[in-house]
Coordinates of C-alpha atoms and ligand atoms in Angstrom, one line a residue:
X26 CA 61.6 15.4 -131.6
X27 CA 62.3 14.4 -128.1
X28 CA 60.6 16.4 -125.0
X29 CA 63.3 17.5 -122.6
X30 CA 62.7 17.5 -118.5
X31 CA 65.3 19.7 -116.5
X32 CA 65.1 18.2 -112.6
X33 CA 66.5 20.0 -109.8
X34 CA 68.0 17.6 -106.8
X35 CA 68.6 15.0 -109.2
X36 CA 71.4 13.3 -107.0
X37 CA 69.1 11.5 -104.9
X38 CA 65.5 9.9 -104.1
X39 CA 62.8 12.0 -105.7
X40 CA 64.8 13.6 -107.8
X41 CA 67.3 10.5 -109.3
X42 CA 64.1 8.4 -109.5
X43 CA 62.4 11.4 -111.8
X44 CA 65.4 11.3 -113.7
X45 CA 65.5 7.5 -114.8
X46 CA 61.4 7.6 -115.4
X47 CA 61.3 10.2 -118.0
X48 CA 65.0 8.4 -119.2
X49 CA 63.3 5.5 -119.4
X50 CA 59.9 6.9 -121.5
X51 CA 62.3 8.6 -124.3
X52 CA 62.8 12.1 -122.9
X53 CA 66.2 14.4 -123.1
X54 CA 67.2 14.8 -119.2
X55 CA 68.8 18.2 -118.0
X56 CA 69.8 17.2 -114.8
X57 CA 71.3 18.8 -111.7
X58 CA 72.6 19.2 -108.1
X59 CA 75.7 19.7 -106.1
X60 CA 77.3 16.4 -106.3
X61 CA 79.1 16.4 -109.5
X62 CA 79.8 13.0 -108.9
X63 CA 76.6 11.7 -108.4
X64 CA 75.3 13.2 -111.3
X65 CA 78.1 12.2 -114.0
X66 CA 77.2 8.4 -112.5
X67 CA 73.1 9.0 -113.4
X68 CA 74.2 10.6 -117.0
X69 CA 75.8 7.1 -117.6
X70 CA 72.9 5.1 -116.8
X71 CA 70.9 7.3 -118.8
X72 CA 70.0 5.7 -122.1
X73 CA 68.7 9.3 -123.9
X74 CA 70.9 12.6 -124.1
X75 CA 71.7 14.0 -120.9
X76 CA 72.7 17.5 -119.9
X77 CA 74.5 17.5 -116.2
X78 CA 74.7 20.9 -114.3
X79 CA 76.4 20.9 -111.1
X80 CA 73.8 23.7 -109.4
X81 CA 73.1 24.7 -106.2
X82 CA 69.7 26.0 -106.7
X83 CA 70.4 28.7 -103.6
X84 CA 72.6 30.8 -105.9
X85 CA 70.9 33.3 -108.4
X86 CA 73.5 33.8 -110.5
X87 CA 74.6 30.3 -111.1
X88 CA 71.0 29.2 -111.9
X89 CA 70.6 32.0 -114.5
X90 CA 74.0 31.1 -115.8
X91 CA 72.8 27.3 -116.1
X92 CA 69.6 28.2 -117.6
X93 CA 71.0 30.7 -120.3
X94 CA 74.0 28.2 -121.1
X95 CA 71.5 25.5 -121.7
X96 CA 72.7 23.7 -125.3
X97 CA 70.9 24.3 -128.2
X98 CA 69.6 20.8 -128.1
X99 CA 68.4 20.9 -125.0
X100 CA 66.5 24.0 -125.1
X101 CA 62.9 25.1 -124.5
X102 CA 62.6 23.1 -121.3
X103 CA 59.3 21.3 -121.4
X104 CA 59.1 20.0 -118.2
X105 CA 60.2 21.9 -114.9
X106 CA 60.9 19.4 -111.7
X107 CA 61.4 21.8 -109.1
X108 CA 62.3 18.9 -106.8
X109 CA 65.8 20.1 -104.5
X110 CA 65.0 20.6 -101.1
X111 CA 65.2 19.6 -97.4
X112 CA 64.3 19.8 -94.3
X113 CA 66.7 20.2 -90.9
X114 CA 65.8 19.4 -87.4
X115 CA 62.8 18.1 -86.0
X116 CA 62.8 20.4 -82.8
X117 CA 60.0 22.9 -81.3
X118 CA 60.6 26.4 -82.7
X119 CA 61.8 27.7 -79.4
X120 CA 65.6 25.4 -79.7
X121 CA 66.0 25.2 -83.4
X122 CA 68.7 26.5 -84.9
X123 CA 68.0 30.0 -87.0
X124 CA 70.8 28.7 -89.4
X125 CA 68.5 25.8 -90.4
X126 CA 66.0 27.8 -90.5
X127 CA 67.2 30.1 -93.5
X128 CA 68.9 27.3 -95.7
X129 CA 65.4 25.8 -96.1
X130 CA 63.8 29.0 -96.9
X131 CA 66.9 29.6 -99.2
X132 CA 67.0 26.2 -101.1
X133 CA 62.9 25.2 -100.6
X134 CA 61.2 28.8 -101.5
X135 CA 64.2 30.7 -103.1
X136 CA 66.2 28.0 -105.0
X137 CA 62.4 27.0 -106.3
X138 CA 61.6 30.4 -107.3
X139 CA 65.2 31.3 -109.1
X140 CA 64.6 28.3 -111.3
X141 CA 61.2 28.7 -112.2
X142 CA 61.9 32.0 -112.9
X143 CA 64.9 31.4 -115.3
X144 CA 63.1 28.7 -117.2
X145 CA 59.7 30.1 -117.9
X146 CA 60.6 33.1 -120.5
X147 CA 61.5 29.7 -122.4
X148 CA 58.1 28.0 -122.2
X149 CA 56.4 30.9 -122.6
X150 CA 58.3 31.8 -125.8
X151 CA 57.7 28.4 -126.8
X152 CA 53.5 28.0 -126.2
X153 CA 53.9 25.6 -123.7
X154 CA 55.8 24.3 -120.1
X155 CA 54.4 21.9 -117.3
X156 CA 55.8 23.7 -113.8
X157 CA 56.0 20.5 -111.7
X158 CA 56.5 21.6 -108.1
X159 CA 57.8 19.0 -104.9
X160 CA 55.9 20.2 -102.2
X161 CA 54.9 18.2 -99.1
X162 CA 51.9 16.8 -97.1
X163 CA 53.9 19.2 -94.5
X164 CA 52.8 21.8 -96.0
X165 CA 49.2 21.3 -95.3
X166 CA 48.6 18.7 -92.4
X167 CA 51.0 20.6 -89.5
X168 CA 53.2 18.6 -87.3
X169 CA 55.2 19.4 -84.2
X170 CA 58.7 20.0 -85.6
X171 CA 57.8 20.7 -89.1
X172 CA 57.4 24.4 -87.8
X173 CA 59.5 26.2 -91.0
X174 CA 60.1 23.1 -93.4
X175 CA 56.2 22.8 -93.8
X176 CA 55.5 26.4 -94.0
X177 CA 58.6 26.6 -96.7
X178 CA 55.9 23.8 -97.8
X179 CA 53.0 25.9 -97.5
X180 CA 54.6 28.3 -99.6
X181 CA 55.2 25.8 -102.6
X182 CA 51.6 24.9 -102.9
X183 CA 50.3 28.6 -102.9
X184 CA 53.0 29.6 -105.4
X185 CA 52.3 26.9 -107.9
X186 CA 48.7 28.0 -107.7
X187 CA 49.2 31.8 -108.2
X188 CA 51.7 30.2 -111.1
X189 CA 48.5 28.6 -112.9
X190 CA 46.6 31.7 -112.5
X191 CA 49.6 33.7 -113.9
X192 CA 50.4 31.5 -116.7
X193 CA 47.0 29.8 -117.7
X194 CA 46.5 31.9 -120.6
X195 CA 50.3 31.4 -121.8
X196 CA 49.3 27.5 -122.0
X197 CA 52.0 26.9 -118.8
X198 CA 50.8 23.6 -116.4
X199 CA 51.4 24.0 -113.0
X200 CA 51.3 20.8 -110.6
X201 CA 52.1 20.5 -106.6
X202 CA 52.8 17.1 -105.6
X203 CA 52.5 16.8 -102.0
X204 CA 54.2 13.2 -100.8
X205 CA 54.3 12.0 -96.9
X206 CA 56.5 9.6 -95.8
X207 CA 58.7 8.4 -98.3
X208 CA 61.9 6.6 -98.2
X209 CA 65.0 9.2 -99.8
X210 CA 68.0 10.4 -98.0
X211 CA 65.7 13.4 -96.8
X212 CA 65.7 11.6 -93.1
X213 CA 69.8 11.2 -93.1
X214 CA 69.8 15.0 -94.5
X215 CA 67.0 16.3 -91.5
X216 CA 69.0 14.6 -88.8
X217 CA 72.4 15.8 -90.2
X218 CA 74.1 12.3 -90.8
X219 CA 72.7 10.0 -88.3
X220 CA 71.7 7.0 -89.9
X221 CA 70.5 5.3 -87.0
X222 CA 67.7 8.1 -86.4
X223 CA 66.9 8.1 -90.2
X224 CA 66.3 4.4 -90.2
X225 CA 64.1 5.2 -86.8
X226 CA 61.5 7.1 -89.3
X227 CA 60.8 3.9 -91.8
X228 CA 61.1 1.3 -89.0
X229 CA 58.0 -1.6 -89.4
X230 CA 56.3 0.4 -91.6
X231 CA 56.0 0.3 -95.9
X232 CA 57.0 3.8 -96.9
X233 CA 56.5 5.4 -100.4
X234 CA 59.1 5.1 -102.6
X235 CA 61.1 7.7 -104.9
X236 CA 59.4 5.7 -107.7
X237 CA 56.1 6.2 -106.7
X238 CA 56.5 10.1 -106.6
X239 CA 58.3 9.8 -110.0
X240 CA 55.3 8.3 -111.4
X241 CA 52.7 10.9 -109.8
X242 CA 55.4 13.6 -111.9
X243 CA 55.4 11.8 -115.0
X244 CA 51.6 11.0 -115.3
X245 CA 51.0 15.0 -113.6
X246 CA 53.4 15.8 -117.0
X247 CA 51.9 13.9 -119.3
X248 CA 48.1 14.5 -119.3
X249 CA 46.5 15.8 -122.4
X250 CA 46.5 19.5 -123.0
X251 CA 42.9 19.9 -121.7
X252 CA 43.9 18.4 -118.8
X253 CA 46.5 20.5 -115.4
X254 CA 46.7 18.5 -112.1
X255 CA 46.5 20.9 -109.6
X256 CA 47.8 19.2 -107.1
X257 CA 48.5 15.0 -105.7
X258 CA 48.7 14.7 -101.8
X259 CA 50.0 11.5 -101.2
X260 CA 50.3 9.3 -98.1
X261 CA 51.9 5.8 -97.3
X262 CA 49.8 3.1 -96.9
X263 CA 50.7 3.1 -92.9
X264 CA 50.3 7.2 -92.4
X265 CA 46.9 9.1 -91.9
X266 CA 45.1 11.4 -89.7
X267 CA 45.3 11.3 -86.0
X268 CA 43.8 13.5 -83.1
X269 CA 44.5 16.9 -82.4
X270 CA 46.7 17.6 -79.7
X271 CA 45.2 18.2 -76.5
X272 CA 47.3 19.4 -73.8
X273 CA 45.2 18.4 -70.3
X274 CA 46.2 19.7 -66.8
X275 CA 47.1 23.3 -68.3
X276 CA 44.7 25.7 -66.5
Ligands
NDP593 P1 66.9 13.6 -100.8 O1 67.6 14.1 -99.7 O2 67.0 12.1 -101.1 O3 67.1 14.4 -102.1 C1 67.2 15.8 -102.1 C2 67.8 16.4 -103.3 O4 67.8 17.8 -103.3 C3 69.2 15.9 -103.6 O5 69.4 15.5 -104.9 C4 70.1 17.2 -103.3 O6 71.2 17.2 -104.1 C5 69.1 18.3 -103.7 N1 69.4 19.5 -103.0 C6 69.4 19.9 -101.7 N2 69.8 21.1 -101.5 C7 70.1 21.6 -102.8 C8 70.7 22.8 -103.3 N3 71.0 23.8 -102.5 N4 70.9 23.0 -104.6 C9 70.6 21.9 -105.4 N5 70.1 20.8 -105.0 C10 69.9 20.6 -103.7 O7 65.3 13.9 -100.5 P2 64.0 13.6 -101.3 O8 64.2 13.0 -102.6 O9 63.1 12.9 -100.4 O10 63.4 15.1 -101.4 C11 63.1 15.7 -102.7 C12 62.1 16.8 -102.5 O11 60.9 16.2 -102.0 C13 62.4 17.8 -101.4 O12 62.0 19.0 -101.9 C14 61.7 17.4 -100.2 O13 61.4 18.4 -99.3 C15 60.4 16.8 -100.8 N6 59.7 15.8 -100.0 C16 60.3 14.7 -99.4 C17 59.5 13.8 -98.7 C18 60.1 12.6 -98.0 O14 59.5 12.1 -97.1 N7 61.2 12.1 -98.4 C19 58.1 14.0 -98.6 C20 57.6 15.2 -99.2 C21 58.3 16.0 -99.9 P3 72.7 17.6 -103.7 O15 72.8 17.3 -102.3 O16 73.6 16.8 -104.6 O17 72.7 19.1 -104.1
8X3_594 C1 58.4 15.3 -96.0 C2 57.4 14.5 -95.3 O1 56.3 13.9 -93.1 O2 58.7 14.3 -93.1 O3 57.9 16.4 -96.6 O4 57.2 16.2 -93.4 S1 57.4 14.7 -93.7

């Protein structure tokens, strides 16, 4: 029998790209997001059965709803993408706007933690799930701007690791997967529709690509039993480390 992978954000980049790998290797796709458009064109494409839920992962009620309606035939989840999210803004802490503030700490750490928390009774109850969790180099290597999206961040990587240490002993895999700059709509999204500053961000330089995060997820979900991936921090071939900020003439 086929396994079945239910991906949140599924409408674009990470998320769509997830969606056509594990299509493409033979597993069931429950797949979601807001735009119902978007998501009946993917379930075409789709070659293996396909269960589309329009969902905003920021509403409780709507995510159990989803989760208890799934079909028969698409139910115990195997897989768990907890992939919908976003970042808004890129200014200091002092200017940025409080409303941005709480829809990522609605959609990033809430939405993750309503769906996680509707699908698990099911992979318990079944011996088995794979938790795989979109986190972010943010949420580890601070930036100026990042201030609540890589904390929201932060909080994804410690919560998939107090998942494992929940869940080990119920045979539940937990895996963060920490990308850096990757090409998606998550630039257009941060600067609130201006194109021209999204394309700024990948300008001369070879980002990562929603298919190279949808193949850290599949291989993270497909390891042998014996085997959990923890986490994968991934960078682009351009990006790495730079000097800390020092701020001279200050005294
Ligand atoms: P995109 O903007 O291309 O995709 C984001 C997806 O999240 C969309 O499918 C969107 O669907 C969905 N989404 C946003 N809000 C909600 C919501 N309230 N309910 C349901 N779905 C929602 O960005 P990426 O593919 O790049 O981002 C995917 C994940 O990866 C995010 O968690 C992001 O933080 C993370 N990430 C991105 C990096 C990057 O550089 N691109 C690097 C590291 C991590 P819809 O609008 O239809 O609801
Ligand atoms: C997204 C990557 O570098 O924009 O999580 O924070 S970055």
């Amino acid at each position: 029998m086929s396994k079945t992978v239910f991906i949140t954000g599924a409408t674009s980049g990470f998320g769509l790209a997830t969606a056509k790998r594990f299509d493409a290797e033979g597993w069931q796709t429950v797949i979601s997001g807001r735009r119902t458009e978007r998501l009946d064109r993917l379930k075409e494409e789709l070659s293996n059965p396909c269960h589309a839920i329009t969902l905003d992962v920021t509403d409780k009620a709507a995510v159990n709803a989803a989760v208890a309606a799934l079909p028969a035939a698409f139910a115990p989840i195997d897989v768990l993408v907890n992939n919908a999210g976003l970042a808004l803004g890129l200014g200091g802490a002092d200017e940025a706007d409080i409303e941005d503030w709480e829809q990522m700490v609605e959609t990033n750490i809430m939405g993750l933690l309503y769906t996680t928390r509707a699908v698990l009774p099911q992979m318990v109850a079944n011996g088995y799930g794979h938790v795989v969790n979109l986190g972010s180099m943010a949420g580890y290597w601070p930036y100026p701007g990042a201030n609540v999206y890589g904390a929201t961040k932060a909080f994804v990587r410690q919560f998939s690791f107090n998942l494992r240490a929940d869940l080990v002993a119920k045979n539940i895999h937990v895996t963060d997967i920490e990308p850096g700059l990757a090409e998606s709509e998550f630039s257009e999204v941060r600067f609130k529709g201006d194109k021209e500053k999204a394309a700024g961000v990948y300008k001369d330089v070879d980002p990562l690509t929603p298919t190279d995060i949808a193949d850290a997820v599949f291989w993270s979900a497909t390891r042998p039993k014996n085997v959990n991936i923890n986490r994968i921090e991934m960078m682009a071939g351009a990006q790495a480390f730079s000097p800390l900020n020092v701020v001279r003439g200050m005294t």
